[in-house]
Amino acid sequence: MPNNDTQGREASHLDMLSGPIAIKMVWFALPVAGTAFLQQMLNAADVAVVGRYAPSAALAAVGANAFIINLMTNLFVGLSVGANVVIARLLGECDQERVSRAVHTSIALSIVSGLLLAAIGWQEAERILGWLGTPAEIMSQAVLYFRIYFLGMPFLMLMNFSAAILRSKGDTRRPLFVMAGSGVVNVALNLLFVVRFHMSVEGVAIATLVSSALSSVILVYVLCRERGMLRLRLREVRLHWDALRSIAAIGIPAGVQGMMFNFSNVLIQGGINSLGATAIAANTVSLNYDYFCYFVCNAFAQAGTSFLSQNHGARLYGRCRRVIRDTILLGAGSTLVVSLLFVLMAVPLSGLFTSDAQVIRLSAQRIAIVLTFYTVHSCNETLSGLLRALGHSLTPTLVCVVFICGVRLFWLYRVFPANPTLGFLSCCYPVSWIVNATVLFCVFFWILKHRPLQRIRVE
């Protein structure tokens, strides 16, 4: 008879290859969204604490880092998506040896990428923030936050890759529990450092670093305690070139797509910086609710990616078609509910982060403009994830570069100067989403029509 420990590990597994699809995707996606919510709390707590208990320049300094941090980390987060797709597919094929190589390669890759980001962030912080036109009055605090935050990158990368490995077999609950614990630690440390010890941006950055370290260590311990193909053996952690090639083939285009999204956002941040500290602070506050909506649609995109990867690896093609349908419907419907709730409560939600009336007004305006159309963006996310699961990782990247980044850059440099306000600049988001989703739908269904699932072979 299995012991309680083994039973607990088996209970964390979600069978993606049989039974009802939609309800299992919901059970997969809810913990993923919850994990992302809690991870964002690490940043939201930073914003809330400095907004309430530190000078207003500290809030702007934290906000000035948001887009550039996402830009620099997205390539490596994309590689964790590649790890998830590859491991899920190999689990569907029941290839134990290749699964083990992919797991150990993923952990090695997370360590290498985290150390690389930490070195770049520490050495180049001032130069990078200078390129963005960060106002002089907040530059020193922005640099300090940036450097401390990036010292924690090895832990953040290890946390992302470990969670991706567990998601490949349908285990989304344990990463949620781990993140819940570290979120509590982060909030407690924020209050301790800023309120009790009167620290500023350095206090919230250190709190984020400590809580990320805690999460990564626990998740690695969970993988070391696994039974079966996903078990991690620390002495075997190294790069296996066959596994690295497979992960990179999926992950690099996914990472580049995320980088291009955020590259356009970094340029937009430069436009926001030109509007002054009030606009920067308002954008910082409203971004928290953008992230929450993104977590919902991305959770279903990840569910679709994992389900489709496993079922395609197991050659269950009829089930693959149902996964595609349910992913699109669930992602769009859930995102619509959350985004409209935020739009209706934009003013009080903005007031949670600041008491400045002008910041609240601008933040609520941006929430109304952007989140009303977030369901359209959910289609971009789910279709991109499904294409990656089928081995077409480069396709959504190319579409994104042309039809999201291109539209945003045109808006920033040709349209925005005619009406230089935060609200008008924010309109570039829904416009680019609508154009990209239209093209991506056409491309996706053209691929399915001309390349039936049975003919798609992913190495």
GROMACS .gro file of C-alpha atoms in nm:
model
  459
    1MET     CA    1   0.000   0.000   0.000
    2PRO     CA    2   0.143   0.345  -0.090
    3ASN     CA    3   0.231   0.568   0.200
    4ASN     CA    4   0.073   0.909   0.259
    5ASP     CA    5   0.367   1.091   0.101
    6THR     CA    6   0.332   0.895  -0.222
    7GLN     CA    7  -0.043   0.943  -0.223
    8GLY     CA    8   0.005   1.318  -0.187
    9ARG     CA    9   0.237   1.328  -0.485
   10GLU     CA   10  -0.004   1.122  -0.695
   11ALA     CA   11  -0.292   1.352  -0.599
   12SER     CA   12  -0.098   1.646  -0.739
   13HIS     CA   13  -0.094   1.481  -1.083
   14LEU     CA   14  -0.367   1.575  -1.334
   15ASP     CA   15  -0.449   1.317  -1.601
   16MET     CA   16  -0.457   1.516  -1.926
   17LEU     CA   17  -0.500   1.217  -2.157
   18SER     CA   18  -0.846   1.096  -2.053
   19GLY     CA   19  -1.173   1.218  -1.906
   20PRO     CA   20  -1.342   1.558  -1.941
   21ILE     CA   21  -1.123   1.836  -2.078
   22ALA     CA   22  -1.285   2.166  -1.984
   23ILE     CA   23  -1.318   2.105  -1.611
   24LYS     CA   24  -0.963   1.968  -1.592
   25MET     CA   25  -0.834   2.274  -1.773
   26VAL     CA   26  -1.010   2.491  -1.515
   27TRP     CA   27  -0.850   2.295  -1.231
   28PHE     CA   28  -0.514   2.331  -1.407
   29ALA     CA   29  -0.555   2.703  -1.479
   30LEU     CA   30  -0.689   2.822  -1.144
   31PRO     CA   31  -0.372   2.740  -0.948
   32VAL     CA   32  -0.157   2.880  -1.233
   33ALA     CA   33  -0.348   3.208  -1.219
   34GLY     CA   34  -0.336   3.200  -0.840
   35THR     CA   35   0.040   3.145  -0.846
   36ALA     CA   36   0.085   3.437  -1.084
   37PHE     CA   37  -0.144   3.654  -0.870
   38LEU     CA   38   0.069   3.581  -0.568
   39GLN     CA   39   0.390   3.636  -0.761
   40GLN     CA   40   0.258   3.974  -0.870
   41MET     CA   41   0.183   4.046  -0.506
   42LEU     CA   42   0.559   4.057  -0.460
   43ASN     CA   43   0.559   4.357  -0.693
   44ALA     CA   44   0.218   4.495  -0.592
   45ALA     CA   45   0.323   4.492  -0.228
   46ASP     CA   46   0.633   4.688  -0.325
   47VAL     CA   47   0.414   4.948  -0.499
   48ALA     CA   48   0.156   4.967  -0.220
   49VAL     CA   49   0.406   4.997   0.063
   50VAL     CA   50   0.624   5.262  -0.101
   51GLY     CA   51   0.312   5.444  -0.222
   52ARG     CA   52   0.173   5.466   0.131
   53TYR     CA   53   0.479   5.488   0.354
   54ALA     CA   54   0.760   5.637   0.143
   55PRO     CA   55   0.797   5.962  -0.055
   56SER     CA   56   0.616   5.978  -0.391
   57ALA     CA   57   0.949   5.967  -0.575
   58ALA     CA   58   1.000   5.614  -0.442
   59LEU     CA   59   0.676   5.497  -0.607
   60ALA     CA   60   0.786   5.644  -0.940
   61ALA     CA   61   1.131   5.482  -0.899
   62VAL     CA   62   0.976   5.135  -0.857
   63GLY     CA   63   0.741   5.195  -1.152
   64ALA     CA   64   1.020   5.310  -1.381
   65ASN     CA   65   1.171   4.960  -1.354
   66ALA     CA   66   0.859   4.759  -1.445
   67PHE     CA   67   0.885   4.731  -1.823
   68ILE     CA   68   1.263   4.697  -1.843
   69ILE     CA   69   1.261   4.416  -1.587
   70ASN     CA   70   1.000   4.232  -1.794
   71LEU     CA   71   1.197   4.295  -2.114
   72MET     CA   72   1.520   4.154  -1.975
   73THR     CA   73   1.362   3.846  -1.818
   74ASN     CA   74   1.120   3.744  -2.094
   75LEU     CA   75   1.369   3.557  -2.312
   76PHE     CA   76   1.454   3.323  -2.023
   77VAL     CA   77   1.093   3.293  -1.907
   78GLY     CA   78   1.019   3.192  -2.267
   79LEU     CA   79   1.275   2.915  -2.231
   80SER     CA   80   1.078   2.785  -1.932
   81VAL     CA   81   0.775   2.768  -2.164
   82GLY     CA   82   0.989   2.560  -2.399
   83ALA     CA   83   1.078   2.330  -2.110
   84ASN     CA   84   0.711   2.286  -2.025
   85VAL     CA   85   0.615   2.199  -2.384
   86VAL     CA   86   0.903   1.956  -2.437
   87ILE     CA   87   0.860   1.774  -2.105
   88ALA     CA   88   0.480   1.750  -2.146
   89ARG     CA   89   0.519   1.605  -2.495
   90LEU     CA   90   0.775   1.349  -2.376
   91LEU     CA   91   0.548   1.253  -2.086
   92GLY     CA   92   0.275   1.186  -2.344
   93GLU     CA   93   0.519   0.965  -2.531
   94CYS     CA   94   0.628   0.795  -2.202
   95ASP     CA   95   0.996   0.853  -2.288
   96GLN     CA   96   1.152   0.830  -1.941
   97GLU     CA   97   1.515   0.885  -2.039
   98ARG     CA   98   1.447   1.198  -2.245
   99VAL     CA   99   1.215   1.339  -1.977
  100SER     CA  100   1.494   1.308  -1.720
  101ARG     CA  101   1.745   1.481  -1.947
  102ALA     CA  102   1.499   1.763  -2.015
  103VAL     CA  103   1.430   1.812  -1.642
  104HIS     CA  104   1.797   1.837  -1.546
  105THR     CA  105   1.874   2.058  -1.846
  106SER     CA  106   1.592   2.293  -1.745
  107ILE     CA  107   1.729   2.337  -1.393
  108ALA     CA  108   2.082   2.397  -1.525
  109LEU     CA  109   1.948   2.648  -1.776
  110SER     CA  110   1.760   2.837  -1.503
  111ILE     CA  111   2.078   2.875  -1.297
  112VAL     CA  112   2.288   2.992  -1.591
  113SER     CA  113   2.027   3.242  -1.712
  114GLY     CA  114   1.968   3.377  -1.360
  115LEU     CA  115   2.338   3.440  -1.300
  116LEU     CA  116   2.370   3.609  -1.639
  117LEU     CA  117   2.079   3.842  -1.565
  118ALA     CA  118   2.214   3.923  -1.219
  119ALA     CA  119   2.550   4.024  -1.364
  120ILE     CA  120   2.397   4.241  -1.636
  121GLY     CA  121   2.152   4.404  -1.398
  122TRP     CA  122   2.417   4.497  -1.143
  123GLN     CA  123   2.669   4.628  -1.396
  124GLU     CA  124   2.441   4.810  -1.639
  125ALA     CA  125   2.155   4.940  -1.421
  126GLU     CA  126   2.230   5.311  -1.453
  127ARG     CA  127   2.298   5.295  -1.825
  128ILE     CA  128   1.978   5.099  -1.900
  129LEU     CA  129   1.757   5.333  -1.696
  130GLY     CA  130   1.930   5.630  -1.859
  131TRP     CA  131   1.834   5.500  -2.202
  132LEU     CA  132   1.470   5.506  -2.090
  133GLY     CA  133   1.489   5.872  -1.999
  134THR     CA  134   1.425   5.808  -1.630
  135PRO     CA  135   1.382   6.149  -1.460
  136ALA     CA  136   1.689   6.270  -1.273
  137GLU     CA  137   1.499   6.317  -0.948
  138ILE     CA  138   1.426   5.943  -0.920
  139MET     CA  139   1.733   5.799  -1.097
  140SER     CA  140   1.936   5.707  -0.787
  141GLN     CA  141   1.645   5.522  -0.624
  142ALA     CA  142   1.550   5.350  -0.951
  143VAL     CA  143   1.909   5.225  -0.994
  144LEU     CA  144   1.920   5.096  -0.638
  145TYR     CA  145   1.592   4.904  -0.676
  146PHE     CA  146   1.703   4.764  -1.014
  147ARG     CA  147   2.034   4.632  -0.883
  148ILE     CA  148   1.893   4.464  -0.574
  149TYR     CA  149   1.601   4.316  -0.770
  150PHE     CA  150   1.838   4.164  -1.027
  151LEU     CA  151   2.055   4.006  -0.758
  152GLY     CA  152   1.754   3.782  -0.699
  153MET     CA  153   1.730   3.671  -1.064
  154PRO     CA  154   1.892   3.328  -1.008
  155PHE     CA  155   1.613   3.253  -0.761
  156LEU     CA  156   1.339   3.392  -0.988
  157MET     CA  157   1.459   3.187  -1.285
  158LEU     CA  158   1.490   2.870  -1.075
  159MET     CA  159   1.138   2.928  -0.945
  160ASN     CA  160   0.995   2.973  -1.297
  161PHE     CA  161   1.163   2.666  -1.445
  162SER     CA  162   1.077   2.445  -1.146
  163ALA     CA  163   0.711   2.547  -1.169
  164ALA     CA  164   0.715   2.482  -1.546
  165ILE     CA  165   0.846   2.129  -1.488
  166LEU     CA  166   0.568   2.053  -1.240
  167ARG     CA  167   0.304   2.201  -1.473
  168SER     CA  168   0.411   1.965  -1.750
  169LYS     CA  169   0.246   1.678  -1.563
  170GLY     CA  170  -0.051   1.885  -1.448
  171ASP     CA  171   0.078   1.972  -1.100
  172THR     CA  172  -0.021   2.336  -1.054
  173ARG     CA  173  -0.128   2.324  -0.689
  174ARG     CA  174   0.206   2.285  -0.517
  175PRO     CA  175   0.360   2.592  -0.689
  176LEU     CA  176   0.052   2.782  -0.570
  177PHE     CA  177   0.102   2.673  -0.208
  178VAL     CA  178   0.470   2.764  -0.222
  179MET     CA  179   0.396   3.107  -0.368
  180ALA     CA  180   0.128   3.172  -0.106
  181GLY     CA  181   0.381   3.119   0.170
  182SER     CA  182   0.647   3.336   0.008
  183GLY     CA  183   0.387   3.607  -0.061
  184VAL     CA  184   0.311   3.630   0.309
  185VAL     CA  185   0.683   3.655   0.382
  186ASN     CA  186   0.724   3.929   0.120
  187VAL     CA  187   0.444   4.145   0.258
  188ALA     CA  188   0.569   4.103   0.614
  189LEU     CA  189   0.924   4.199   0.515
  190ASN     CA  190   0.800   4.499   0.314
  191LEU     CA  191   0.622   4.636   0.618
  192LEU     CA  192   0.913   4.556   0.847
  193PHE     CA  193   1.179   4.722   0.631
  194VAL     CA  194   0.981   5.027   0.515
  195VAL     CA  195   0.750   5.102   0.808
  196ARG     CA  196   0.960   4.983   1.100
  197PHE     CA  197   1.314   5.049   0.974
  198HIS     CA  198   1.222   5.348   0.749
  199MET     CA  199   1.392   5.205   0.442
  200SER     CA  200   1.271   5.301   0.093
  201VAL     CA  201   1.308   5.118  -0.239
  202GLU     CA  202   1.594   4.908  -0.107
  203GLY     CA  203   1.364   4.762   0.158
  204VAL     CA  204   1.100   4.638  -0.084
  205ALA     CA  205   1.366   4.506  -0.325
  206ILE     CA  206   1.535   4.305  -0.048
  207ALA     CA  207   1.195   4.166   0.059
  208THR     CA  208   1.130   4.048  -0.297
  209LEU     CA  209   1.474   3.886  -0.316
  210VAL     CA  210   1.429   3.696   0.012
  211SER     CA  211   1.080   3.570  -0.073
  212SER     CA  212   1.193   3.457  -0.421
  213ALA     CA  213   1.484   3.267  -0.269
  214LEU     CA  214   1.245   3.091  -0.032
  215SER     CA  215   1.012   2.988  -0.318
  216SER     CA  216   1.290   2.853  -0.537
  217VAL     CA  217   1.447   2.644  -0.261
  218ILE     CA  218   1.114   2.485  -0.169
  219LEU     CA  219   1.026   2.403  -0.532
  220VAL     CA  220   1.364   2.242  -0.589
  221TYR     CA  221   1.306   2.034  -0.275
  222VAL     CA  222   0.966   1.929  -0.414
  223LEU     CA  223   1.128   1.813  -0.739
  224CYS     CA  224   1.394   1.622  -0.547
  225ARG     CA  225   1.115   1.437  -0.363
  226GLU     CA  226   0.929   1.346  -0.684
  227ARG     CA  227   0.872   0.985  -0.786
  228GLY     CA  228   0.904   0.875  -1.146
  229MET     CA  229   1.020   1.058  -1.454
  230LEU     CA  230   1.025   1.413  -1.313
  231ARG     CA  231   1.251   1.341  -1.016
  232LEU     CA  232   1.540   1.585  -0.981
  233ARG     CA  233   1.883   1.459  -0.876
  234LEU     CA  234   2.106   1.754  -0.800
  235ARG     CA  235   2.427   1.573  -0.890
  236GLU     CA  236   2.288   1.515  -1.242
  237VAL     CA  237   2.204   1.881  -1.313
  238ARG     CA  238   2.380   1.977  -1.635
  239LEU     CA  239   2.302   2.083  -1.991
  240HIS     CA  240   2.214   1.793  -2.223
  241TRP     CA  241   2.249   1.931  -2.573
  242ASP     CA  242   1.967   1.731  -2.731
  243ALA     CA  243   1.724   1.849  -2.463
  244LEU     CA  244   1.860   2.206  -2.482
  245ARG     CA  245   1.801   2.215  -2.859
  246SER     CA  246   1.441   2.102  -2.818
  247ILE     CA  247   1.375   2.350  -2.537
  248ALA     CA  248   1.541   2.633  -2.731
  249ALA     CA  249   1.344   2.558  -3.050
  250ILE     CA  250   1.021   2.627  -2.863
  251GLY     CA  251   1.145   2.861  -2.592
  252ILE     CA  252   1.358   3.111  -2.784
  253PRO     CA  253   1.076   3.223  -3.019
  254ALA     CA  254   0.840   3.235  -2.719
  255GLY     CA  255   1.094   3.444  -2.529
  256VAL     CA  256   1.158   3.671  -2.824
  257GLN     CA  257   0.783   3.727  -2.857
  258GLY     CA  258   0.766   3.828  -2.491
  259MET     CA  259   1.072   4.049  -2.535
  260MET     CA  260   0.920   4.223  -2.836
  261PHE     CA  261   0.599   4.286  -2.643
  262ASN     CA  262   0.802   4.441  -2.367
  263PHE     CA  263   1.045   4.620  -2.600
  264SER     CA  264   0.751   4.814  -2.737
  265ASN     CA  265   0.637   4.869  -2.378
  266VAL     CA  266   0.983   4.998  -2.282
  267LEU     CA  267   0.963   5.253  -2.562
  268ILE     CA  268   0.614   5.344  -2.445
  269GLN     CA  269   0.756   5.382  -2.094
  270GLY     CA  270   0.989   5.641  -2.241
  271GLY     CA  271   0.682   5.829  -2.368
  272ILE     CA  272   0.523   5.801  -2.023
  273ASN     CA  273   0.842   5.928  -1.860
  274SER     CA  274   0.819   6.240  -2.076
  275LEU     CA  275   0.482   6.316  -1.912
  276GLY     CA  276   0.633   6.346  -1.563
  277ALA     CA  277   0.628   6.169  -1.228
  278THR     CA  278   0.248   6.182  -1.187
  279ALA     CA  279   0.190   5.995  -1.513
  280ILE     CA  280   0.461   5.744  -1.422
  281ALA     CA  281   0.299   5.679  -1.085
  282ALA     CA  282  -0.050   5.645  -1.239
  283ASN     CA  283   0.079   5.402  -1.499
  284THR     CA  284   0.254   5.203  -1.225
  285VAL     CA  285  -0.069   5.169  -1.026
  286SER     CA  286  -0.287   5.069  -1.323
  287LEU     CA  287  -0.032   4.816  -1.447
  288ASN     CA  288  -0.104   4.597  -1.147
  289TYR     CA  289  -0.453   4.530  -1.282
  290ASP     CA  290  -0.320   4.471  -1.633
  291TYR     CA  291  -0.104   4.200  -1.484
  292PHE     CA  292  -0.394   4.036  -1.302
  293CYS     CA  293  -0.596   4.013  -1.626
  294TYR     CA  294  -0.291   3.879  -1.805
  295PHE     CA  295  -0.249   3.608  -1.544
  296VAL     CA  296  -0.602   3.482  -1.609
  297CYS     CA  297  -0.569   3.457  -1.986
  298ASN     CA  298  -0.212   3.328  -1.963
  299ALA     CA  299  -0.320   3.055  -1.718
  300PHE     CA  300  -0.558   2.912  -1.978
  301ALA     CA  301  -0.292   2.956  -2.247
  302GLN     CA  302  -0.054   2.749  -2.032
  303ALA     CA  303  -0.328   2.492  -1.971
  304GLY     CA  304  -0.391   2.463  -2.344
  305THR     CA  305  -0.019   2.436  -2.415
  306SER     CA  306   0.035   2.155  -2.163
  307PHE     CA  307  -0.283   1.964  -2.254
  308LEU     CA  308  -0.221   1.990  -2.628
  309SER     CA  309   0.148   1.894  -2.592
  310GLN     CA  310   0.070   1.578  -2.393
  311ASN     CA  311  -0.223   1.471  -2.612
  312HIS     CA  312  -0.034   1.536  -2.933
  313GLY     CA  313   0.262   1.338  -2.796
  314ALA     CA  314   0.020   1.052  -2.721
  315ARG     CA  315  -0.133   1.089  -3.073
  316LEU     CA  316  -0.487   1.154  -2.939
  317TYR     CA  317  -0.581   1.381  -3.228
  318GLY     CA  318  -0.956   1.398  -3.168
  319ARG     CA  319  -0.888   1.503  -2.810
  320CYS     CA  320  -0.641   1.765  -2.938
  321ARG     CA  321  -0.920   1.937  -3.132
  322ARG     CA  322  -1.136   1.957  -2.820
  323VAL     CA  323  -0.841   2.102  -2.626
  324ILE     CA  324  -0.807   2.378  -2.888
  325ARG     CA  325  -1.178   2.467  -2.869
  326ASP     CA  326  -1.195   2.467  -2.490
  327THR     CA  327  -0.875   2.669  -2.450
  328ILE     CA  328  -1.004   2.954  -2.667
  329LEU     CA  329  -1.349   2.965  -2.506
  330LEU     CA  330  -1.231   2.937  -2.146
  331GLY     CA  331  -0.951   3.190  -2.190
  332ALA     CA  332  -1.175   3.454  -2.351
  333GLY     CA  333  -1.467   3.405  -2.112
  334SER     CA  334  -1.266   3.415  -1.789
  335THR     CA  335  -1.064   3.718  -1.899
  336LEU     CA  336  -1.384   3.906  -1.989
  337VAL     CA  337  -1.528   3.859  -1.639
  338VAL     CA  338  -1.211   3.972  -1.456
  339SER     CA  339  -1.131   4.268  -1.681
  340LEU     CA  340  -1.482   4.415  -1.669
  341LEU     CA  341  -1.484   4.384  -1.289
  342PHE     CA  342  -1.166   4.592  -1.273
  343VAL     CA  343  -1.307   4.850  -1.515
  344LEU     CA  344  -1.619   4.896  -1.302
  345MET     CA  345  -1.411   4.940  -0.985
  346ALA     CA  346  -1.122   5.137  -1.139
  347VAL     CA  347  -1.132   5.435  -0.899
  348PRO     CA  348  -1.142   5.250  -0.564
  349LEU     CA  349  -0.891   4.994  -0.689
  350SER     CA  350  -0.648   5.270  -0.786
  351GLY     CA  351  -0.696   5.422  -0.442
  352LEU     CA  352  -0.554   5.109  -0.281
  353PHE     CA  353  -0.206   5.212  -0.395
  354THR     CA  354  -0.201   5.587  -0.348
  355SER     CA  355  -0.394   5.875  -0.196
  356ASP     CA  356  -0.292   6.126  -0.466
  357ALA     CA  357  -0.618   6.230  -0.642
  358GLN     CA  358  -0.449   6.308  -0.974
  359VAL     CA  359  -0.270   5.973  -0.981
  360ILE     CA  360  -0.599   5.795  -0.903
  361ARG     CA  361  -0.782   5.978  -1.184
  362LEU     CA  362  -0.519   5.899  -1.447
  363SER     CA  363  -0.487   5.538  -1.330
  364ALA     CA  364  -0.865   5.480  -1.350
  365GLN     CA  365  -0.871   5.632  -1.698
  366ARG     CA  366  -0.597   5.400  -1.820
  367ILE     CA  367  -0.769   5.095  -1.665
  368ALA     CA  368  -1.091   5.178  -1.852
  369ILE     CA  369  -0.912   5.222  -2.186
  370VAL     CA  370  -0.693   4.912  -2.169
  371LEU     CA  371  -0.889   4.649  -1.977
  372THR     CA  372  -1.213   4.692  -2.170
  373PHE     CA  373  -1.039   4.515  -2.461
  374TYR     CA  374  -0.832   4.263  -2.268
  375THR     CA  375  -1.044   3.969  -2.389
  376VAL     CA  376  -0.903   4.033  -2.736
  377HIS     CA  377  -0.555   3.995  -2.596
  378SER     CA  378  -0.655   3.663  -2.436
  379CYS     CA  379  -0.704   3.527  -2.788
  380ASN     CA  380  -0.348   3.631  -2.876
  381GLU     CA  381  -0.216   3.446  -2.572
  382THR     CA  382  -0.414   3.123  -2.617
  383LEU     CA  383  -0.351   3.095  -2.992
  384SER     CA  384   0.021   3.157  -2.940
  385GLY     CA  385   0.038   2.883  -2.674
  386LEU     CA  386  -0.149   2.634  -2.891
  387LEU     CA  387   0.077   2.702  -3.188
  388ARG     CA  388   0.385   2.641  -2.971
  389ALA     CA  389   0.243   2.310  -2.852
  390LEU     CA  390   0.217   2.207  -3.218
  391GLY     CA  391   0.575   2.309  -3.291
  392HIS     CA  392   0.493   2.640  -3.463
  393SER     CA  393   0.672   2.857  -3.208
  394LEU     CA  394   0.816   3.100  -3.462
  395THR     CA  395   0.477   3.179  -3.624
  396PRO     CA  396   0.316   3.376  -3.338
  397THR     CA  397   0.647   3.553  -3.280
  398LEU     CA  398   0.659   3.686  -3.637
  399VAL     CA  399   0.294   3.791  -3.624
  400CYS     CA  400   0.354   3.968  -3.293
  401VAL     CA  401   0.659   4.158  -3.416
  402VAL     CA  402   0.475   4.291  -3.720
  403PHE     CA  403   0.125   4.350  -3.592
  404ILE     CA  404   0.165   4.434  -3.223
  405CYS     CA  405   0.505   4.597  -3.201
  406GLY     CA  406   0.467   4.766  -3.538
  407VAL     CA  407   0.130   4.920  -3.451
  408ARG     CA  408   0.253   5.037  -3.109
  409LEU     CA  409   0.564   5.201  -3.250
  410PHE     CA  410   0.360   5.374  -3.520
  411TRP     CA  411   0.122   5.502  -3.253
  412LEU     CA  412   0.405   5.621  -3.027
  413TYR     CA  413   0.599   5.811  -3.290
  414ARG     CA  414   0.327   5.921  -3.533
  415VAL     CA  415  -0.002   5.945  -3.341
  416PHE     CA  416   0.087   6.017  -2.978
  417PRO     CA  417   0.272   6.349  -3.044
  418ALA     CA  418  -0.056   6.502  -3.162
  419ASN     CA  419  -0.213   6.444  -2.818
  420PRO     CA  420   0.058   6.376  -2.557
  421THR     CA  421  -0.151   6.241  -2.267
  422LEU     CA  422  -0.140   5.914  -2.076
  423GLY     CA  423  -0.491   5.817  -2.185
  424PHE     CA  424  -0.425   5.871  -2.553
  425LEU     CA  425  -0.094   5.685  -2.538
  426SER     CA  426  -0.270   5.392  -2.369
  427CYS     CA  427  -0.499   5.350  -2.672
  428CYS     CA  428  -0.211   5.182  -2.857
  429TYR     CA  429  -0.270   4.864  -2.656
  430PRO     CA  430  -0.627   4.776  -2.764
  431VAL     CA  431  -0.558   4.886  -3.123
  432SER     CA  432  -0.255   4.657  -3.152
  433TRP     CA  433  -0.438   4.365  -2.987
  434ILE     CA  434  -0.730   4.384  -3.228
  435VAL     CA  435  -0.507   4.392  -3.536
  436ASN     CA  436  -0.285   4.107  -3.411
  437ALA     CA  437  -0.574   3.882  -3.302
  438THR     CA  438  -0.740   3.915  -3.643
  439VAL     CA  439  -0.423   3.808  -3.823
  440LEU     CA  440  -0.338   3.532  -3.574
  441PHE     CA  441  -0.685   3.374  -3.601
  442CYS     CA  442  -0.649   3.360  -3.979
  443VAL     CA  443  -0.299   3.209  -3.958
  444PHE     CA  444  -0.398   2.953  -3.694
  445PHE     CA  445  -0.696   2.812  -3.880
  446TRP     CA  446  -0.507   2.818  -4.211
  447ILE     CA  447  -0.240   2.596  -4.049
  448LEU     CA  448  -0.502   2.354  -3.914
  449LYS     CA  449  -0.672   2.336  -4.253
  450HIS     CA  450  -0.358   2.273  -4.455
  451ARG     CA  451  -0.162   2.073  -4.195
  452PRO     CA  452  -0.394   1.833  -4.012
  453LEU     CA  453  -0.283   1.731  -3.663
  454GLN     CA  454  -0.190   1.380  -3.777
  455ARG     CA  455   0.065   1.525  -4.020
  456ILE     CA  456   0.235   1.752  -3.765
  457ARG     CA  457   0.552   1.595  -3.631
  458VAL     CA  458   0.742   1.780  -3.362
  459GLU     CA  459   1.095   1.670  -3.274
   0.00000   0.00000   0.00000
